[in-house]
Amino acid sequence: MESLRNRKSIRKYADRPVSDALLNNLLALAERTQTMGNLQLYSVVITRDQQKKEALAPAHFNQPMVTGAPVVLTFCADFRRTSLWAENRKATPGYNNFLSFINAMSDTLLYCQTFCNLAEEEGLGYCYLGTTVYMPEMIIDTLQLPQLVMPVATITLGWPYENPPQSERLPLKAIIHQETYNDYTPERIDEFYTDKESLPVNQQFVEINNKETLAQVFTDIRYTKKDNEAMSEGMMRALKRQGFI
């Protein structure tokens, strides 16, 4: 519990290898996570080779931790293995559809989070890369992913070489709803977001981006409608290419 309470994203790593034995042990322990139908609808591509990491970097906007980490792990929603198992056992699979992708994606993210928790308990640091779903076709090409395999999460992994401050979180009452959904009034928005907006680091964030509010930084610069729509089209292309739609 303490490792979760003190969790931080680590982007700089010590020049110290992560052994195969330790990595494989953590990946094996993570297999105990919950999974739909006990099918384990995920695969993990382990990237250690520097040239391969450099090939992956553009798909993650060339964030330096991709090439600087000892290990990059790409977690993939994988219905290919299950489908081939079925075909080789006189069964007819029907998993080339969007629902199957959602099921495999859920399995994969649960497995990824369990692995992250275990890695942190061992003293390892990691950074979760949300960019995986931004340009999945580049990752598909680089990792040579076949049909019914889709990248959904990436983490960089290594021994920490930094001790950054923790990012803030909203209060618990901002995210829980008793019995039914209790919609957010302007007053509740003020209650839940004022502290976050008042932090010096976030006020500086607003200032350096020449915006009036923190929300505008996210809507106008970081996650714009235009970019979201363009990357949604890329995601749909990738899902069609991989046979899920």
Coordinates of C-alpha atoms in Angstrom, one line a residue:
M1 CA 0.0 0.0 0.0
E2 CA 2.8 2.4 0.8
S3 CA 4.3 2.0 -2.7
L4 CA 1.0 3.1 -4.2
R5 CA 0.7 6.0 -1.7
N6 CA 4.2 7.2 -2.7
R7 CA 3.9 6.4 -6.4
K8 CA 5.7 8.8 -8.9
S9 CA 6.3 8.7 -12.6
I10 CA 10.0 8.0 -13.2
R11 CA 11.5 9.4 -16.4
K12 CA 15.2 9.2 -15.7
Y13 CA 16.9 5.9 -15.0
A14 CA 20.2 4.7 -13.5
D15 CA 22.8 3.0 -15.6
R16 CA 21.9 -0.3 -14.1
P17 CA 20.3 -3.3 -15.9
V18 CA 17.0 -4.9 -15.1
S19 CA 17.8 -8.6 -15.1
D20 CA 15.8 -11.1 -17.2
A21 CA 15.2 -13.1 -14.0
L22 CA 13.6 -10.2 -12.2
L23 CA 11.6 -9.0 -15.2
N24 CA 10.3 -12.5 -16.0
N25 CA 9.4 -13.1 -12.3
L26 CA 7.3 -9.9 -12.2
L27 CA 5.6 -10.6 -15.5
A28 CA 4.8 -14.1 -14.2
L29 CA 3.4 -12.9 -10.9
A30 CA 1.3 -10.3 -12.8
E31 CA -0.4 -13.2 -14.6
R32 CA -2.4 -13.8 -11.4
T33 CA -4.5 -10.7 -12.2
Q34 CA -8.1 -11.0 -13.2
T35 CA -8.9 -11.9 -16.8
M36 CA -12.0 -12.4 -18.9
G37 CA -12.9 -16.1 -19.1
N38 CA -9.4 -17.0 -17.9
L39 CA -8.2 -16.3 -21.5
Q40 CA -5.4 -13.9 -20.7
L41 CA -6.0 -11.7 -23.8
Y42 CA -2.7 -9.9 -23.8
S43 CA 0.9 -10.2 -24.9
V44 CA 4.0 -8.1 -24.0
V45 CA 6.8 -7.1 -26.3
I46 CA 10.0 -6.5 -24.4
T47 CA 12.4 -4.0 -26.0
R48 CA 16.0 -3.8 -24.8
D49 CA 17.9 -3.2 -28.0
Q50 CA 18.9 0.4 -28.3
Q51 CA 18.2 0.6 -32.1
K52 CA 14.7 -0.9 -31.5
K53 CA 14.0 1.7 -28.8
E54 CA 15.1 4.4 -31.1
A55 CA 12.7 3.0 -33.7
L56 CA 9.9 3.1 -31.2
A57 CA 10.6 6.7 -30.0
P58 CA 8.9 8.6 -32.8
A59 CA 5.6 6.9 -32.0
H60 CA 5.9 8.3 -28.5
F61 CA 6.8 11.8 -29.6
N62 CA 10.5 11.1 -29.0
Q63 CA 10.1 11.4 -25.3
P64 CA 13.7 10.8 -23.9
M65 CA 12.8 8.1 -21.5
V66 CA 11.9 5.8 -24.4
T67 CA 15.6 5.6 -25.4
G68 CA 17.0 6.3 -21.9
A69 CA 15.2 3.4 -20.1
P70 CA 16.9 0.0 -19.9
V71 CA 13.6 -1.7 -20.9
V72 CA 10.5 -0.6 -22.8
L73 CA 7.4 -2.8 -22.4
T74 CA 4.6 -2.6 -25.0
F75 CA 1.4 -4.3 -23.7
C76 CA -0.8 -5.5 -26.5
A77 CA -4.5 -6.6 -26.6
D78 CA -4.1 -10.0 -28.2
F79 CA -6.9 -12.2 -29.5
R80 CA -4.6 -13.8 -32.1
R81 CA -3.2 -16.4 -29.7
T82 CA -6.7 -17.4 -28.5
S83 CA -8.0 -17.5 -32.1
L84 CA -5.1 -19.7 -33.3
W85 CA -5.6 -22.0 -30.3
A86 CA -9.3 -22.4 -31.3
E87 CA -8.5 -23.1 -34.9
N88 CA -5.9 -25.7 -34.0
R89 CA -8.5 -27.4 -31.7
K90 CA -11.4 -27.9 -34.1
A91 CA -13.1 -24.7 -32.9
T92 CA -14.3 -21.7 -34.9
P93 CA -13.2 -18.3 -33.3
G94 CA -15.3 -15.2 -33.8
Y95 CA -13.1 -12.5 -32.3
N96 CA -12.5 -10.2 -35.2
N97 CA -14.9 -7.5 -33.9
F98 CA -14.9 -4.4 -31.7
L99 CA -16.3 -6.1 -28.6
S100 CA -13.4 -8.6 -28.6
F101 CA -11.0 -5.7 -28.8
I102 CA -12.6 -4.0 -25.8
N103 CA -12.4 -7.3 -23.8
A104 CA -8.7 -7.8 -24.8
M105 CA -7.9 -4.2 -24.0
S106 CA -9.5 -4.5 -20.5
D107 CA -7.5 -7.6 -19.9
T108 CA -4.3 -6.0 -21.0
L109 CA -4.7 -2.8 -18.9
L110 CA -5.5 -4.8 -15.8
Y111 CA -2.3 -6.9 -16.4
C112 CA -0.2 -3.8 -17.1
Q113 CA -1.4 -2.2 -13.8
T114 CA -0.7 -5.3 -11.8
F115 CA 2.8 -5.5 -13.3
C116 CA 3.4 -1.8 -12.4
N117 CA 2.4 -2.3 -8.8
L118 CA 4.7 -5.3 -8.5
A119 CA 7.6 -3.5 -10.2
E120 CA 7.3 -0.6 -7.8
E121 CA 7.4 -3.0 -4.8
E122 CA 10.8 -4.1 -6.1
G123 CA 12.1 -0.6 -6.2
L124 CA 11.8 -0.2 -9.9
G125 CA 10.6 3.0 -11.5
Y126 CA 8.4 3.3 -14.5
C127 CA 6.5 5.8 -16.7
Y128 CA 3.2 5.0 -18.3
L129 CA 3.1 6.3 -21.9
G130 CA -0.3 7.4 -23.0
T131 CA 1.1 8.0 -26.5
T132 CA 0.6 4.3 -27.3
V133 CA -2.9 4.9 -28.6
Y134 CA -2.0 8.1 -30.4
M135 CA 0.0 6.6 -33.3
P136 CA -0.6 2.8 -33.0
E137 CA 0.2 2.1 -36.7
M138 CA 3.9 3.2 -36.1
I139 CA 4.1 0.8 -33.2
I140 CA 2.4 -2.0 -35.2
D141 CA 5.0 -1.6 -38.0
T142 CA 8.0 -1.4 -35.6
L143 CA 7.0 -4.4 -33.5
Q144 CA 5.6 -6.3 -36.5
L145 CA 2.3 -7.0 -34.8
P146 CA 0.0 -9.4 -36.8
Q147 CA -3.8 -9.2 -37.0
L148 CA -5.8 -9.3 -33.8
V149 CA -2.9 -7.8 -31.9
M150 CA -3.2 -4.1 -30.9
P151 CA -0.8 -2.0 -28.8
V152 CA -2.7 -0.3 -25.9
A153 CA -0.1 0.6 -23.3
T154 CA 3.6 1.2 -23.0
I155 CA 5.8 1.7 -20.0
T156 CA 9.5 2.6 -19.7
L157 CA 11.2 0.7 -16.9
G158 CA 14.4 0.9 -14.9
W159 CA 16.0 1.8 -11.6
P160 CA 15.2 5.4 -10.6
Y161 CA 17.8 8.1 -11.1
E162 CA 15.5 10.8 -9.8
N163 CA 13.1 11.6 -7.1
P164 CA 10.5 13.9 -8.6
P165 CA 7.6 15.4 -6.7
Q166 CA 4.3 13.7 -6.8
S167 CA 1.6 14.9 -9.1
E168 CA -1.6 16.2 -7.3
R169 CA -4.8 14.2 -7.3
L170 CA -8.4 15.3 -6.9
P171 CA -10.1 14.6 -3.6
L172 CA -11.9 11.3 -3.2
K173 CA -15.3 12.9 -3.1
A174 CA -14.7 14.3 -6.6
I175 CA -14.8 10.9 -8.1
I176 CA -17.3 8.8 -6.1
H177 CA -21.0 8.7 -6.5
Q178 CA -23.4 7.1 -4.0
E179 CA -26.0 4.8 -5.6
T180 CA -26.5 6.9 -8.7
Y181 CA -24.4 9.4 -10.7
N182 CA -24.5 12.8 -9.0
D183 CA -23.8 15.4 -11.8
Y184 CA -21.3 18.2 -11.3
T185 CA -22.7 21.6 -10.7
P186 CA -20.5 24.8 -11.1
E187 CA -20.3 24.9 -7.3
R188 CA -19.0 21.3 -7.1
I189 CA -16.5 22.0 -9.9
D190 CA -15.1 24.9 -7.9
E191 CA -14.9 22.8 -4.8
F192 CA -13.0 20.0 -6.5
Y193 CA -10.7 21.9 -8.8
T194 CA -9.8 25.1 -7.0
D195 CA -7.0 23.6 -4.9
K196 CA -5.5 22.0 -8.1
E197 CA -5.7 25.3 -9.9
S198 CA -4.1 27.1 -7.0
L199 CA -0.9 25.1 -6.9
P200 CA 2.1 27.2 -7.9
V201 CA 3.3 24.6 -10.4
N202 CA -0.1 24.7 -12.2
Q203 CA -0.3 28.5 -12.1
Q204 CA 3.2 28.6 -13.7
F205 CA 1.9 26.0 -16.3
V206 CA -0.9 28.4 -17.2
E207 CA 1.5 31.4 -17.4
I208 CA 4.1 29.8 -19.6
N209 CA 1.4 28.7 -22.0
N210 CA -0.1 32.2 -22.1
K211 CA -3.6 31.0 -21.1
E212 CA -6.1 32.3 -18.6
T213 CA -7.1 29.0 -16.9
L214 CA -5.5 25.6 -16.4
A215 CA -8.4 24.0 -18.3
Q216 CA -7.5 26.0 -21.4
V217 CA -4.0 24.5 -21.3
F218 CA -5.6 21.1 -21.7
T219 CA -8.2 22.0 -24.2
D220 CA -6.3 24.4 -26.4
I221 CA -2.7 23.0 -26.2
R222 CA -2.3 19.5 -24.8
Y223 CA -5.4 17.6 -25.9
T224 CA -7.1 19.6 -28.6
K225 CA -10.3 18.7 -30.5
K226 CA -8.4 18.7 -33.8
D227 CA -5.7 16.4 -32.5
N228 CA -8.1 14.1 -30.8
E229 CA -10.2 13.7 -34.0
A230 CA -7.1 13.1 -36.1
M231 CA -5.7 10.5 -33.7
S232 CA -9.2 8.9 -33.5
E233 CA -9.1 8.3 -37.2
G234 CA -5.6 6.7 -36.9
M235 CA -6.9 4.5 -34.1
M236 CA -9.9 3.4 -36.3
R237 CA -7.5 2.7 -39.2
A238 CA -5.3 0.6 -36.9
L239 CA -8.2 -1.4 -35.5
K240 CA -9.5 -2.1 -39.1
R241 CA -5.9 -3.1 -40.1
Q242 CA -5.6 -5.4 -37.2
G243 CA -8.9 -7.0 -37.9
F244 CA -11.0 -5.8 -34.9
I245 CA -13.5 -3.8 -37.0

